CSV table of C-alpha atoms in Angstrom, one decimal:
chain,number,residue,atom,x,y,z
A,20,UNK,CA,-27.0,181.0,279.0
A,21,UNK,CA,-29.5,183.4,279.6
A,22,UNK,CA,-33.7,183.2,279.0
A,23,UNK,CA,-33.4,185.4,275.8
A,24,UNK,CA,-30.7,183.6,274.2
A,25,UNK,CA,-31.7,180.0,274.9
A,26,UNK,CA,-35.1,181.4,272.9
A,27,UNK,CA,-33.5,182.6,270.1
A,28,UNK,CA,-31.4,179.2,269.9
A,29,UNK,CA,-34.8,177.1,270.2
A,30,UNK,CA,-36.3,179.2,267.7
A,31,UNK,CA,-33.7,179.3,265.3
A,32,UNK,CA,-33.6,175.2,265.6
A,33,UNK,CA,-37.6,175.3,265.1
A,34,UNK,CA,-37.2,177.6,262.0
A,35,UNK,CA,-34.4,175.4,260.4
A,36,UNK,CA,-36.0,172.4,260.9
A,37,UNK,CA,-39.1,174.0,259.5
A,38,UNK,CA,-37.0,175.3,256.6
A,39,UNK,CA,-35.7,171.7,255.7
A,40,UNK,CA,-39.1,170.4,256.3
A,41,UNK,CA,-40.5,172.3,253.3
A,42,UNK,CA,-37.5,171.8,251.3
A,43,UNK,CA,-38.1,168.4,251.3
A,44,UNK,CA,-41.9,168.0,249.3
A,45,UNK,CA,-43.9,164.5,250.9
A,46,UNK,CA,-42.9,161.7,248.6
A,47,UNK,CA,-45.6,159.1,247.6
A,48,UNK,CA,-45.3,155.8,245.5
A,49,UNK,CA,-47.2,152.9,245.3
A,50,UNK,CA,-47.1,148.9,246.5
A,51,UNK,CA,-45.9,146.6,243.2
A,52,UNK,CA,-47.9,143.6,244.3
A,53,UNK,CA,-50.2,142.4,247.3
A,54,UNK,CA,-47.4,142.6,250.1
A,55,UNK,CA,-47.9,142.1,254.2
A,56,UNK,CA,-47.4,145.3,256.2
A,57,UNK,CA,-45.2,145.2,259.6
A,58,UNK,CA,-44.8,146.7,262.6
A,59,UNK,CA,-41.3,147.1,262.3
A,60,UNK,CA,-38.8,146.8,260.0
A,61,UNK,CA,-38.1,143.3,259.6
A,62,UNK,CA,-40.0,140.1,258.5
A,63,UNK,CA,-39.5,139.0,262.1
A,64,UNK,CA,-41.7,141.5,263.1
A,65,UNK,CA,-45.9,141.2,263.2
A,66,UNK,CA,-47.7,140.8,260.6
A,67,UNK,CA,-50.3,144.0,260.2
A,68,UNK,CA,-52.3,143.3,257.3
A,69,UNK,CA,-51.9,142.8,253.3
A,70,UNK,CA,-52.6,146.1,251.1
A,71,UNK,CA,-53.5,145.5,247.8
A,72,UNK,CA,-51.4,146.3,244.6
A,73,UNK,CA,-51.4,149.9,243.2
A,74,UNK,CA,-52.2,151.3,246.6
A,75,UNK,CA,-50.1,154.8,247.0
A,76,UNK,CA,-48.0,155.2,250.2
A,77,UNK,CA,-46.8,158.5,251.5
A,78,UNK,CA,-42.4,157.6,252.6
A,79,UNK,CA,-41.5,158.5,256.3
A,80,UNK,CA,-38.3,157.0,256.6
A,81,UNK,CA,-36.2,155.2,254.4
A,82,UNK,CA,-33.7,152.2,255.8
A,83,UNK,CA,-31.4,150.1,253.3
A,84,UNK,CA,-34.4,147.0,252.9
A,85,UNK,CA,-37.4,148.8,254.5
A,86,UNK,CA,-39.5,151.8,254.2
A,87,UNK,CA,-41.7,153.4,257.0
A,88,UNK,CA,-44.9,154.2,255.4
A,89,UNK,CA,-48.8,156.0,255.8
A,90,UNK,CA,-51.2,154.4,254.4
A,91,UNK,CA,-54.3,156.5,253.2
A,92,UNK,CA,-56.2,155.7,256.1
A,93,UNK,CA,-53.2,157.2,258.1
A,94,UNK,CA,-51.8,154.2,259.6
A,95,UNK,CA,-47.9,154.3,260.4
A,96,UNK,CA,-46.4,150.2,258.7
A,97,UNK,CA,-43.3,148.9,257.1
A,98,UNK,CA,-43.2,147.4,254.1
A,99,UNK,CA,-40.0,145.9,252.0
A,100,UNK,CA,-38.4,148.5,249.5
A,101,UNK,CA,-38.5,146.0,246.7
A,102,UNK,CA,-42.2,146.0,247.3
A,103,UNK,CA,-43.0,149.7,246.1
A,104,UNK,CA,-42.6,151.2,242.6
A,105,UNK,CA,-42.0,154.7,241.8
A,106,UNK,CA,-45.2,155.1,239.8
A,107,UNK,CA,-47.7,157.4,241.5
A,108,UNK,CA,-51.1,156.4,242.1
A,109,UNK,CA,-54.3,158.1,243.8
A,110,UNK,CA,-57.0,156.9,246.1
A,111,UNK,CA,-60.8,158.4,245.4
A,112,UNK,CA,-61.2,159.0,249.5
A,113,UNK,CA,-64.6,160.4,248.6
A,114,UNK,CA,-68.3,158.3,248.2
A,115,UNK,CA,-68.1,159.0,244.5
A,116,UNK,CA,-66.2,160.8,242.0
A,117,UNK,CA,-67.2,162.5,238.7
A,118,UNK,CA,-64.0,162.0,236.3
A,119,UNK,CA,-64.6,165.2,233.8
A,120,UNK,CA,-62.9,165.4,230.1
A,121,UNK,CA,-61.8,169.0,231.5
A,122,UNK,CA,-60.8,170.4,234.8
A,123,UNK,CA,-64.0,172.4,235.2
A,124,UNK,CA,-66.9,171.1,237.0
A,125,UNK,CA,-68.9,172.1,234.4
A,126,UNK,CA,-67.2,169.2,231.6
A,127,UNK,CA,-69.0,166.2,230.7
A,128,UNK,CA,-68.4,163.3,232.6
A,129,UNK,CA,-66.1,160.4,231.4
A,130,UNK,CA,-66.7,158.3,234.2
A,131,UNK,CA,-67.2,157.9,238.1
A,132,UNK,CA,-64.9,156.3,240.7
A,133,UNK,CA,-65.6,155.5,244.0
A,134,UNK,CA,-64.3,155.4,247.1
A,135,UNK,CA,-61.2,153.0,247.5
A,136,UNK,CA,-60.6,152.8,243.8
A,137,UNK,CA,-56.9,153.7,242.7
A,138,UNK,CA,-56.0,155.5,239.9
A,139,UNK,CA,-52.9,156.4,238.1
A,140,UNK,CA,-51.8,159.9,238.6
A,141,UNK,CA,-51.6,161.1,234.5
A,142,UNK,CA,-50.1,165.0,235.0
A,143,UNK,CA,-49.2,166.6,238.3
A,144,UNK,CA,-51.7,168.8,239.9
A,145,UNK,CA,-53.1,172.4,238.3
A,146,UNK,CA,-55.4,174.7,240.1
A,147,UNK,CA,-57.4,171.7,242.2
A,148,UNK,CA,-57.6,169.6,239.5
A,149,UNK,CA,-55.4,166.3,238.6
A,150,UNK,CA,-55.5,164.2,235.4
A,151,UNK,CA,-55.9,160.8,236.1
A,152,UNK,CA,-55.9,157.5,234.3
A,153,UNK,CA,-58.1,154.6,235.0
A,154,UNK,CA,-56.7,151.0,235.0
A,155,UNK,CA,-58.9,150.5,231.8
A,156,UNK,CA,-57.6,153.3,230.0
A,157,UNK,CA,-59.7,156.3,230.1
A,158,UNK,CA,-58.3,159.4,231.1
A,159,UNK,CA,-60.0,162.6,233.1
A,160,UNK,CA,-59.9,165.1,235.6
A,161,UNK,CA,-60.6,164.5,239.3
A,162,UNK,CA,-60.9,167.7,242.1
A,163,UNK,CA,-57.8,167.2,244.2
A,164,UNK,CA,-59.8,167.3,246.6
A,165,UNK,CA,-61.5,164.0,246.1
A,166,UNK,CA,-58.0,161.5,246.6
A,167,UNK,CA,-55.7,160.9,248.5
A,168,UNK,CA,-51.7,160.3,247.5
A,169,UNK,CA,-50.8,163.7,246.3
C-alpha cells in the first residue's frame, strides 16, 4: 500500500471514530449511597477511597457488575453498577455560587452554594445557564460554568 492511501485509510479511521465519538453525548449519573471506589473492576481489587452519596460521575466504560468512572476531580475508579442511579446531579466546582430566580446575572439571588456542594440538575442546560434544585428544596439558576457533571 502506498503513502497516500495508508493516509487516507488512517484518516478515514480518525474521522469515523471522531464521528461515533460525538454521536455518543458523555453520560453522567450519580452514586446512590456512600460506596468504596476501586482500582479495578472487582471488590478484590484496592480499595481507592469512599465518595459520598449524590456525587455525579461521568461513565467510561460499562462491564455487566462494574462501571469505569471520573470523578469531578478527574480521577479514573470503579465502582459497582448497583451503586449509581440514573438521577443527575451537579458539583458547584467554583468558591461560591450565586443561585439566581432567573438565568440572568442580573436576578435576585435565592441562595449561594459553594464549592463541593451537589445539587440536583432541575432542566437541562439553556444558553449557560442550568436550573438546579437544592437538597432542601429551593430551586434556581447556576452559570454552567460554575459545576461540574454536565
Amino acid at each position: 500500500m502506498n503513502a497516500r492511501r495508508l493516509r487516507t485509510l488512517c484518516l478515514s479511521i480518525v474521522l469515523g471514530v471522531a464521528a461515533i465519538t460525538s454521536a455518543h453525548g458523555i453520560e453522567f449519573r450519580s452514586v446512590n449511597e456512600a460506596s468504596i471506589l476501586f482500582d479495578s473492576p472487582s471488590d478484590q481489587g484496592r480499595r481507592l477511597f469512599i465518595v459520598a452519596p449524590g456525587t455525579p460521575v461521568e461513565v467510561v466504560v460499562e462491564l455487566e457488575q462494574w462501571v469505569k468512572v471520573r470523578d469531578p476531580e478527574g480521577a479514573l475508579t470503579w465502582i459497582e453498577r448497583a451503586r449509581l442511579s440514573p438521577k443527575r446531579t451537579l458539583i458547584v466546582t467554583s468558591p461560591s455560587a450565586a443561585v439566581r430566580q432567573q438565568p440572568d446575572s442580573q436576578a435576585p439571588v435565592v441562595f449561594e452554594a459553594s464549592r463541593a456542594v451537589v445539587l440536583e440538575l432541575a432542566t437541562p442546560p439553556v444558553a449557560g445557564w442550568v436550573q438546579v434544585r437544592h437538597q432542601g428544596g429551593a430551586t434556581g439558576y447556576l452559570r454552567v460554568t460554575e459545576v461540574w457533571g454536565l
